[in-house]
JSON list of C-alpha atoms and ligand atoms in Angstrom, two decimals:
[
{"chain": "A", "resi": 8, "resn": "MET", "atom": "CA", "xyz": [1.40, 14.36, 2.55]},
{"chain": "A", "resi": 9, "resn": "LEU", "atom": "CA", "xyz": [1.21, 14.55, -1.38]},
{"chain": "A", "resi": 10, "resn": "GLU", "atom": "CA", "xyz": [4.54, 17.15, -1.39]},
{"chain": "A", "resi": 11, "resn": "LEU", "atom": "CA", "xyz": [5.97, 14.52, 0.72]},
{"chain": "A", "resi": 12, "resn": "GLY", "atom": "CA", "xyz": [5.03, 11.60, -1.32]},
{"chain": "A", "resi": 13, "resn": "ARG", "atom": "CA", "xyz": [6.30, 13.27, -4.53]},
{"chain": "A", "resi": 14, "resn": "GLU", "atom": "CA", "xyz": [9.65, 13.77, -2.61]},
{"chain": "A", "resi": 15, "resn": "LEU", "atom": "CA", "xyz": [10.01, 10.24, -1.73]},
{"chain": "A", "resi": 16, "resn": "LEU", "atom": "CA", "xyz": [8.94, 9.04, -4.88]},
{"chain": "A", "resi": 17, "resn": "GLN", "atom": "CA", "xyz": [11.53, 11.39, -6.52]},
{"chain": "A", "resi": 18, "resn": "TRP", "atom": "CA", "xyz": [14.18, 9.95, -4.31]},
{"chain": "A", "resi": 19, "resn": "ILE", "atom": "CA", "xyz": [13.16, 6.22, -4.90]},
{"chain": "A", "resi": 20, "resn": "ASP", "atom": "CA", "xyz": [13.44, 7.23, -8.72]},
{"chain": "A", "resi": 21, "resn": "GLU", "atom": "CA", "xyz": [16.90, 8.50, -8.53]},
{"chain": "A", "resi": 22, "resn": "HIS", "atom": "CA", "xyz": [18.21, 5.56, -6.68]},
{"chain": "A", "resi": 23, "resn": "MET", "atom": "CA", "xyz": [16.35, 2.90, -8.81]},
{"chain": "A", "resi": 24, "resn": "ASP", "atom": "CA", "xyz": [18.17, -0.07, -10.91]},
{"chain": "A", "resi": 25, "resn": "ALA", "atom": "CA", "xyz": [19.22, 2.05, -14.09]},
{"chain": "A", "resi": 26, "resn": "ALA", "atom": "CA", "xyz": [17.70, -0.82, -16.21]},
{"chain": "A", "resi": 27, "resn": "THR", "atom": "CA", "xyz": [14.55, -0.61, -14.73]},
{"chain": "A", "resi": 28, "resn": "ARG", "atom": "CA", "xyz": [14.30, 3.16, -15.08]},
{"chain": "A", "resi": 29, "resn": "GLU", "atom": "CA", "xyz": [15.02, 2.77, -18.51]},
{"chain": "A", "resi": 30, "resn": "GLN", "atom": "CA", "xyz": [12.07, 0.18, -19.08]},
{"chain": "A", "resi": 31, "resn": "LEU", "atom": "CA", "xyz": [9.82, 2.53, -17.20]},
{"chain": "A", "resi": 32, "resn": "ARG", "atom": "CA", "xyz": [10.92, 5.65, -19.36]},
{"chain": "A", "resi": 33, "resn": "THR", "atom": "CA", "xyz": [10.42, 3.42, -22.52]},
{"chain": "A", "resi": 34, "resn": "ASN", "atom": "CA", "xyz": [6.82, 3.03, -21.30]},
{"chain": "A", "resi": 35, "resn": "ASN", "atom": "CA", "xyz": [6.18, 6.76, -20.86]},
{"chain": "A", "resi": 36, "resn": "VAL", "atom": "CA", "xyz": [7.03, 6.71, -17.21]},
{"chain": "A", "resi": 37, "resn": "THR", "atom": "CA", "xyz": [9.57, 9.58, -17.30]},
{"chain": "A", "resi": 38, "resn": "ARG", "atom": "CA", "xyz": [9.44, 10.32, -13.45]},
{"chain": "A", "resi": 39, "resn": "LEU", "atom": "CA", "xyz": [7.81, 8.07, -10.85]},
{"chain": "A", "resi": 40, "resn": "ALA", "atom": "CA", "xyz": [6.86, 11.32, -9.01]},
{"chain": "A", "resi": 41, "resn": "GLU", "atom": "CA", "xyz": [4.70, 12.46, -12.00]},
{"chain": "A", "resi": 42, "resn": "THR", "atom": "CA", "xyz": [2.77, 9.29, -11.72]},
{"chain": "A", "resi": 43, "resn": "LEU", "atom": "CA", "xyz": [1.18, 10.13, -8.50]},
{"chain": "A", "resi": 44, "resn": "ASP", "atom": "CA", "xyz": [-2.75, 10.85, -8.99]},
{"chain": "A", "resi": 45, "resn": "PRO", "atom": "CA", "xyz": [-4.04, 13.04, -6.11]},
{"chain": "A", "resi": 46, "resn": "THR", "atom": "CA", "xyz": [-7.63, 11.99, -7.01]},
{"chain": "A", "resi": 47, "resn": "ASN", "atom": "CA", "xyz": [-6.72, 8.37, -6.44]},
{"chain": "A", "resi": 48, "resn": "THR", "atom": "CA", "xyz": [-4.70, 8.87, -3.49]},
{"chain": "A", "resi": 49, "resn": "MET", "atom": "CA", "xyz": [-6.50, 8.56, -0.13]},
{"chain": "A", "resi": 50, "resn": "MET", "atom": "CA", "xyz": [-6.07, 9.30, 3.44]},
{"chain": "A", "resi": 51, "resn": "ARG", "atom": "CA", "xyz": [-8.11, 7.13, 5.64]},
{"chain": "A", "resi": 52, "resn": "ILE", "atom": "CA", "xyz": [-9.04, 7.59, 9.64]},
{"chain": "A", "resi": 53, "resn": "LEU", "atom": "CA", "xyz": [-9.04, 4.04, 11.12]},
{"chain": "A", "resi": 54, "resn": "ARG", "atom": "CA", "xyz": [-10.32, 3.26, 14.53]},
{"chain": "A", "resi": 55, "resn": "TYR", "atom": "CA", "xyz": [-9.94, -0.22, 15.77]},
{"chain": "A", "resi": 56, "resn": "PRO", "atom": "CA", "xyz": [-12.55, -0.49, 18.38]},
{"chain": "A", "resi": 57, "resn": "PRO", "atom": "CA", "xyz": [-11.89, -2.18, 21.76]},
{"chain": "A", "resi": 58, "resn": "TYR", "atom": "CA", "xyz": [-12.31, -5.86, 22.00]},
{"chain": "A", "resi": 59, "resn": "ASP", "atom": "CA", "xyz": [-14.73, -7.63, 24.65]},
{"chain": "A", "resi": 60, "resn": "PRO", "atom": "CA", "xyz": [-12.22, -9.01, 27.16]},
{"chain": "A", "resi": 61, "resn": "GLU", "atom": "CA", "xyz": [-14.66, -12.17, 27.39]},
{"chain": "A", "resi": 62, "resn": "LEU", "atom": "CA", "xyz": [-14.26, -12.64, 23.85]},
{"chain": "A", "resi": 63, "resn": "ALA", "atom": "CA", "xyz": [-10.68, -11.64, 22.61]},
{"chain": "A", "resi": 64, "resn": "ALA", "atom": "CA", "xyz": [-7.04, -12.35, 24.27]},
{"chain": "A", "resi": 65, "resn": "PRO", "atom": "CA", "xyz": [-3.97, -10.13, 23.87]},
{"chain": "A", "resi": 66, "resn": "GLY", "atom": "CA", "xyz": [-2.33, -11.24, 20.60]},
{"chain": "A", "resi": 67, "resn": "ALA", "atom": "CA", "xyz": [-5.79, -10.84, 18.88]},
{"chain": "A", "resi": 68, "resn": "THR", "atom": "CA", "xyz": [-5.70, -9.65, 15.19]},
{"chain": "A", "resi": 69, "resn": "ARG", "atom": "CA", "xyz": [-6.94, -6.04, 14.43]},
{"chain": "A", "resi": 70, "resn": "ALA", "atom": "CA", "xyz": [-5.85, -6.30, 10.69]},
{"chain": "A", "resi": 71, "resn": "SER", "atom": "CA", "xyz": [-4.91, -9.30, 9.10]},
{"chain": "A", "resi": 72, "resn": "ALA", "atom": "CA", "xyz": [-1.39, -9.78, 7.16]},
{"chain": "A", "resi": 73, "resn": "HIS", "atom": "CA", "xyz": [-1.43, -7.97, 3.74]},
{"chain": "A", "resi": 74, "resn": "GLU", "atom": "CA", "xyz": [0.62, -5.86, 1.68]},
{"chain": "A", "resi": 75, "resn": "ASP", "atom": "CA", "xyz": [-1.18, -2.48, 0.46]},
{"chain": "A", "resi": 76, "resn": "ILE", "atom": "CA", "xyz": [-2.01, -2.12, -3.17]},
{"chain": "A", "resi": 77, "resn": "ASN", "atom": "CA", "xyz": [-0.40, 0.94, -4.26]},
{"chain": "A", "resi": 78, "resn": "LEU", "atom": "CA", "xyz": [2.91, 2.90, -4.41]},
{"chain": "A", "resi": 79, "resn": "ILE", "atom": "CA", "xyz": [3.79, 3.71, -0.87]},
{"chain": "A", "resi": 80, "resn": "THR", "atom": "CA", "xyz": [1.88, 4.55, 2.22]},
{"chain": "A", "resi": 81, "resn": "LEU", "atom": "CA", "xyz": [2.60, 7.22, 4.39]},
{"chain": "A", "resi": 82, "resn": "LEU", "atom": "CA", "xyz": [1.67, 6.16, 8.08]},
{"chain": "A", "resi": 83, "resn": "PRO", "atom": "CA", "xyz": [2.05, 8.35, 10.90]},
{"chain": "A", "resi": 84, "resn": "SER", "atom": "CA", "xyz": [2.61, 6.54, 14.25]},
{"chain": "A", "resi": 85, "resn": "GLY", "atom": "CA", "xyz": [-0.98, 4.96, 15.56]},
{"chain": "A", "resi": 86, "resn": "SER", "atom": "CA", "xyz": [-2.17, 5.92, 18.95]},
{"chain": "A", "resi": 87, "resn": "ALA", "atom": "CA", "xyz": [-1.13, 2.64, 20.38]},
{"chain": "A", "resi": 88, "resn": "ARG", "atom": "CA", "xyz": [1.35, -0.05, 19.55]},
{"chain": "A", "resi": 89, "resn": "GLY", "atom": "CA", "xyz": [0.34, -3.14, 17.60]},
{"chain": "A", "resi": 90, "resn": "LEU", "atom": "CA", "xyz": [1.64, -2.34, 13.96]},
{"chain": "A", "resi": 91, "resn": "GLU", "atom": "CA", "xyz": [4.02, -5.37, 12.76]},
{"chain": "A", "resi": 92, "resn": "LEU", "atom": "CA", "xyz": [6.10, -5.94, 9.90]},
{"chain": "A", "resi": 93, "resn": "ARG", "atom": "CA", "xyz": [7.27, -9.22, 8.26]},
{"chain": "A", "resi": 94, "resn": "ASP", "atom": "CA", "xyz": [10.82, -9.68, 7.72]},
{"chain": "A", "resi": 95, "resn": "HIS", "atom": "CA", "xyz": [10.80, -11.19, 4.12]},
{"chain": "A", "resi": 96, "resn": "ARG", "atom": "CA", "xyz": [14.42, -12.91, 4.78]},
{"chain": "A", "resi": 97, "resn": "THR", "atom": "CA", "xyz": [13.42, -14.74, 8.03]},
{"chain": "A", "resi": 98, "resn": "GLY", "atom": "CA", "xyz": [9.46, -14.62, 7.52]},
{"chain": "A", "resi": 99, "resn": "GLU", "atom": "CA", "xyz": [9.61, -13.41, 11.05]},
{"chain": "A", "resi": 100, "resn": "TRP", "atom": "CA", "xyz": [7.38, -10.87, 12.50]},
{"chain": "A", "resi": 101, "resn": "ARG", "atom": "CA", "xyz": [8.62, -7.62, 14.20]},
{"chain": "A", "resi": 102, "resn": "GLU", "atom": "CA", "xyz": [6.72, -4.85, 15.92]},
{"chain": "A", "resi": 103, "resn": "VAL", "atom": "CA", "xyz": [7.16, -1.48, 14.70]},
{"chain": "A", "resi": 104, "resn": "PRO", "atom": "CA", "xyz": [8.31, 0.87, 17.72]},
{"chain": "A", "resi": 105, "resn": "LEU", "atom": "CA", "xyz": [5.71, 3.31, 18.55]},
{"chain": "A", "resi": 106, "resn": "VAL", "atom": "CA", "xyz": [7.63, 6.46, 18.20]},
{"chain": "A", "resi": 107, "resn": "PRO", "atom": "CA", "xyz": [5.49, 9.55, 18.62]},
{"chain": "A", "resi": 108, "resn": "GLU", "atom": "CA", "xyz": [5.26, 11.59, 15.40]},
{"chain": "A", "resi": 109, "resn": "ALA", "atom": "CA", "xyz": [7.44, 9.30, 13.65]},
{"chain": "A", "resi": 110, "resn": "LEU", "atom": "CA", "xyz": [6.10, 8.40, 9.95]},
{"chain": "A", "resi": 111, "resn": "ILE", "atom": "CA", "xyz": [6.24, 4.83, 8.86]},
{"chain": "A", "resi": 112, "resn": "ILE", "atom": "CA", "xyz": [6.65, 4.36, 5.01]},
{"chain": "A", "resi": 113, "resn": "ASN", "atom": "CA", "xyz": [5.30, 1.07, 3.72]},
{"chain": "A", "resi": 114, "resn": "ILE", "atom": "CA", "xyz": [6.18, -0.05, 0.04]},
{"chain": "A", "resi": 115, "resn": "GLY", "atom": "CA", "xyz": [3.03, -1.15, -1.85]},
{"chain": "A", "resi": 116, "resn": "ASP", "atom": "CA", "xyz": [2.68, -3.87, -4.45]},
{"chain": "A", "resi": 117, "resn": "MET", "atom": "CA", "xyz": [2.69, -1.28, -7.56]},
{"chain": "A", "resi": 118, "resn": "LEU", "atom": "CA", "xyz": [6.12, 0.00, -6.58]},
{"chain": "A", "resi": 119, "resn": "GLU", "atom": "CA", "xyz": [7.16, -3.61, -6.12]},
{"chain": "A", "resi": 120, "resn": "GLN", "atom": "CA", "xyz": [5.72, -4.21, -9.90]},
{"chain": "A", "resi": 121, "resn": "MET", "atom": "CA", "xyz": [7.39, -0.80, -11.00]},
{"chain": "A", "resi": 122, "resn": "SER", "atom": "CA", "xyz": [10.77, -1.32, -9.37]},
{"chain": "A", "resi": 123, "resn": "ASN", "atom": "CA", "xyz": [11.00, -5.04, -10.95]},
{"chain": "A", "resi": 124, "resn": "GLY", "atom": "CA", "xyz": [11.01, -6.45, -7.45]},
{"chain": "A", "resi": 125, "resn": "GLU", "atom": "CA", "xyz": [13.76, -3.89, -6.09]},
{"chain": "A", "resi": 126, "resn": "TYR", "atom": "CA", "xyz": [11.31, -2.75, -3.64]},
{"chain": "A", "resi": 127, "resn": "ARG", "atom": "CA", "xyz": [9.57, -5.48, -2.03]},
{"chain": "A", "resi": 128, "resn": "ALA", "atom": "CA", "xyz": [6.02, -4.75, -1.01]},
{"chain": "A", "resi": 129, "resn": "THR", "atom": "CA", "xyz": [5.96, -4.47, 3.05]},
{"chain": "A", "resi": 130, "resn": "SER", "atom": "CA", "xyz": [3.95, -7.51, 4.69]},
{"chain": "A", "resi": 131, "resn": "HIS", "atom": "CA", "xyz": [2.34, -6.02, 7.68]},
{"chain": "A", "resi": 132, "resn": "ARG", "atom": "CA", "xyz": [-0.79, -6.63, 10.14]},
{"chain": "A", "resi": 133, "resn": "VAL", "atom": "CA", "xyz": [-1.84, -5.13, 13.30]},
{"chain": "A", "resi": 134, "resn": "VAL", "atom": "CA", "xyz": [-2.44, -6.93, 16.61]},
{"chain": "A", "resi": 135, "resn": "VAL", "atom": "CA", "xyz": [-3.02, -6.21, 20.17]},
{"chain": "A", "resi": 136, "resn": "PRO", "atom": "CA", "xyz": [0.31, -6.72, 21.64]},
{"chain": "A", "resi": 137, "resn": "ALA", "atom": "CA", "xyz": [0.64, -9.75, 24.05]},
{"chain": "A", "resi": 138, "resn": "ASP", "atom": "CA", "xyz": [1.24, -7.70, 26.99]},
{"chain": "A", "resi": 139, "resn": "GLU", "atom": "CA", "xyz": [-1.48, -5.19, 26.44]},
{"chain": "A", "resi": 140, "resn": "ASP", "atom": "CA", "xyz": [-5.34, -4.76, 27.30]},
{"chain": "A", "resi": 141, "resn": "VAL", "atom": "CA", "xyz": [-7.62, -5.86, 24.53]},
{"chain": "A", "resi": 142, "resn": "SER", "atom": "CA", "xyz": [-10.30, -3.46, 25.93]},
{"chain": "A", "resi": 143, "resn": "SER", "atom": "CA", "xyz": [-8.46, -0.21, 24.47]},
{"chain": "A", "resi": 144, "resn": "ASP", "atom": "CA", "xyz": [-8.98, 1.30, 21.06]},
{"chain": "A", "resi": 145, "resn": "ARG", "atom": "CA", "xyz": [-6.49, 2.18, 18.34]},
{"chain": "A", "resi": 146, "resn": "MET", "atom": "CA", "xyz": [-6.56, 5.15, 15.80]},
{"chain": "A", "resi": 147, "resn": "SER", "atom": "CA", "xyz": [-4.22, 5.53, 12.89]},
{"chain": "A", "resi": 148, "resn": "ILE", "atom": "CA", "xyz": [-4.33, 7.59, 9.75]},
{"chain": "A", "resi": 149, "resn": "PRO", "atom": "CA", "xyz": [-2.57, 6.04, 6.83]},
{"chain": "A", "resi": 150, "resn": "THR", "atom": "CA", "xyz": [-2.37, 8.09, 3.29]},
{"chain": "A", "resi": 151, "resn": "PHE", "atom": "CA", "xyz": [-2.35, 5.67, 0.33]},
{"chain": "A", "resi": 152, "resn": "LEU", "atom": "CA", "xyz": [-0.24, 7.15, -2.58]},
{"chain": "A", "resi": 153, "resn": "HIS", "atom": "CA", "xyz": [-1.75, 5.75, -5.87]},
{"chain": "A", "resi": 154, "resn": "PRO", "atom": "CA", "xyz": [-0.60, 6.47, -9.37]},
{"chain": "A", "resi": 155, "resn": "PHE", "atom": "CA", "xyz": [-2.96, 7.55, -12.31]},
{"chain": "A", "resi": 156, "resn": "SER", "atom": "CA", "xyz": [-5.23, 4.51, -13.39]},
{"chain": "A", "resi": 157, "resn": "SER", "atom": "CA", "xyz": [-3.33, 4.62, -16.86]},
{"chain": "A", "resi": 158, "resn": "THR", "atom": "CA", "xyz": [0.26, 4.27, -15.35]},
{"chain": "A", "resi": 159, "resn": "TYR", "atom": "CA", "xyz": [2.38, 1.57, -16.71]},
{"chain": "A", "resi": 160, "resn": "LEU", "atom": "CA", "xyz": [3.53, -0.83, -14.13]},
{"chain": "A", "resi": 161, "resn": "SER", "atom": "CA", "xyz": [5.52, -3.79, -15.48]},
{"chain": "A", "resi": 162, "resn": "PRO", "atom": "CA", "xyz": [5.58, -6.17, -18.55]},
{"chain": "A", "resi": 163, "resn": "LYS", "atom": "CA", "xyz": [2.94, -8.28, -16.85]},
{"chain": "A", "resi": 164, "resn": "TYR", "atom": "CA", "xyz": [0.67, -5.05, -16.04]},
{"chain": "A", "resi": 165, "resn": "ALA", "atom": "CA", "xyz": [0.32, -2.42, -18.90]},
{"chain": "A", "resi": 166, "resn": "THR", "atom": "CA", "xyz": [-1.74, -0.29, -16.48]},
{"chain": "A", "resi": 167, "resn": "ALA", "atom": "CA", "xyz": [-2.00, 0.41, -12.72]},
{"chain": "A", "resi": 168, "resn": "ASP", "atom": "CA", "xyz": [-5.92, -0.23, -13.29]},
{"chain": "A", "resi": 169, "resn": "ALA", "atom": "CA", "xyz": [-5.12, -3.65, -14.67]},
{"chain": "A", "resi": 170, "resn": "PHE", "atom": "CA", "xyz": [-3.34, -4.69, -11.55]},
{"chain": "A", "resi": 171, "resn": "LEU", "atom": "CA", "xyz": [-5.75, -3.08, -9.17]},
{"chain": "A", "resi": 172, "resn": "THR", "atom": "CA", "xyz": [-8.66, -4.81, -10.79]},
{"chain": "A", "resi": 173, "resn": "GLU", "atom": "CA", "xyz": [-6.98, -8.23, -10.52]},
{"chain": "A", "resi": 174, "resn": "ARG", "atom": "CA", "xyz": [-6.06, -7.43, -6.94]},
{"chain": "A", "resi": 175, "resn": "LEU", "atom": "CA", "xyz": [-9.64, -6.55, -5.99]},
{"chain": "A", "resi": 176, "resn": "ILE", "atom": "CA", "xyz": [-11.16, -9.77, -7.73]},
{"chain": "A", "resi": 177, "resn": "GLU", "atom": "CA", "xyz": [-8.68, -11.88, -5.85]},
{"chain": "A", "resi": 178, "resn": "LEU", "atom": "CA", "xyz": [-9.85, -10.33, -2.51]},
{"chain": "A", "resi": 179, "resn": "GLY", "atom": "CA", "xyz": [-13.56, -10.65, -3.53]},
{"chain": "A", "resi": 180, "resn": "VAL", "atom": "CA", "xyz": [-14.31, -6.97, -3.41]},
{"chain": "A", "resi": 181, "resn": "LEU", "atom": "CA", "xyz": [-15.07, -7.19, -7.23]},
{"chain": "A", "resi": 182, "resn": "THR", "atom": "CA", "xyz": [-16.63, -10.01, -9.18]},
{"chain": "A", "resi": 183, "resn": "PRO", "atom": "CA", "xyz": [-15.50, -10.63, -12.81]},
{"chain": "A", "resi": 184, "resn": "GLU", "atom": "CA", "xyz": [-19.07, -9.78, -13.86]},
{"chain": "A", "resi": 185, "resn": "GLN", "atom": "CA", "xyz": [-19.03, -6.56, -12.21]},
{"chain": "A", "resi": 186, "resn": "VAL", "atom": "CA", "xyz": [-15.64, -5.76, -14.28]},
{"chain": "A", "resi": 187, "resn": "ALA", "atom": "CA", "xyz": [-17.04, -6.89, -17.48]},
{"chain": "A", "resi": 188, "resn": "GLU", "atom": "CA", "xyz": [-20.02, -4.54, -16.91]},
{"chain": "A", "resi": 189, "resn": "LYS", "atom": "CA", "xyz": [-18.02, -1.75, -16.07]},
{"chain": "A", "resi": 190, "resn": "LYS", "atom": "CA", "xyz": [-16.02, -2.19, -19.25]},
{"chain": "A", "resi": 191, "resn": "ARG", "atom": "CA", "xyz": [-19.32, -2.40, -21.25]},
{"chain": "A", "resi": 192, "resn": "GLN", "atom": "CA", "xyz": [-20.58, 0.85, -19.79]},
{"chain": "A", "resi": 193, "resn": "ALA", "atom": "CA", "xyz": [-17.05, 2.63, -20.43]},
{"chain": "A", "resi": 194, "resn": "VAL", "atom": "CA", "xyz": [-17.30, 1.47, -24.20]},
{"chain": "A", "resi": 195, "resn": "ALA", "atom": "CA", "xyz": [-20.97, 2.50, -24.23]},
{"chain": "A", "resi": 196, "resn": "ALA", "atom": "CA", "xyz": [-20.11, 5.86, -23.19]},
{"chain": "A", "resi": 197, "resn": "GLU", "atom": "CA", "xyz": [-17.50, 6.45, -25.88]},
{"chain": "A", "resi": 198, "resn": "ILE", "atom": "CA", "xyz": [-19.95, 5.54, -28.39]},
{"chain": "B", "resi": 24, "resn": "LIG", "atom": "O1", "xyz": [-3.36, 0.77, 11.51]},
{"chain": "B", "resi": 24, "resn": "LIG", "atom": "C1", "xyz": [-2.23, 0.51, 11.01]},
{"chain": "B", "resi": 24, "resn": "LIG", "atom": "O2", "xyz": [-1.19, 0.91, 11.64]},
{"chain": "B", "resi": 24, "resn": "LIG", "atom": "C2", "xyz": [-1.84, 0.01, 9.73]},
{"chain": "B", "resi": 24, "resn": "LIG", "atom": "C3", "xyz": [-3.24, 0.10, 8.68]},
{"chain": "B", "resi": 24, "resn": "LIG", "atom": "C4", "xyz": [-2.92, -0.74, 7.41]},
{"chain": "B", "resi": 24, "resn": "LIG", "atom": "O3", "xyz": [-2.18, -1.46, 7.17]},
{"chain": "B", "resi": 24, "resn": "LIG", "atom": "C5", "xyz": [-3.93, -0.31, 6.18]},
{"chain": "B", "resi": 24, "resn": "LIG", "atom": "O4", "xyz": [-4.93, 0.27, 6.27]},
{"chain": "B", "resi": 24, "resn": "LIG", "atom": "O5", "xyz": [-3.61, -0.69, 5.09]},
{"chain": "B", "resi": 25, "resn": "LIG", "atom": "FE1", "xyz": [-1.82, -1.51, 5.20]}
]
């Protein structure tokens, strides 16, 4: 997955808007693929449990609408239908066809930042399709490719870490107090 991720990032790099690439170069990003950090990158094994048919109806949400907070996500087809993407031109939700052994590539927020909006982050969600039984489960195994924490993203975000921290506070995963405490500890460790 890492090798494939590197190749895709290299491809994106080669086809990126020239001015954006230049901006990345002047901020020490010589190649997009070189920003890929294997220790920050994670593969997740997800199981969406069956719903109780008394409590949920077809159409029920399994993962609400979001964008991934990373460069790109490599998402092999799940074990069942249900993944949907939002068409950013019309706002419409579209089902991703379930093709066995296919690989879906989602663009994440960090690539949107690094490409100056040329690559838009993919809004996606997981539902129980309207014509399917809620009492079956669903598995999927995404790999989230992340850059090194110190990677420059954009004029607004000097580092990937600054961007991630802001998103995690927004999501309520971290409090501003926890972030301040982490910074204090990092400074103390340097002394
Ligand atoms: O289960 C899926 O197909 C998508 C999972 C997902 O979007 C995520 O974990 O961020
Ligand atoms: Fe996602």
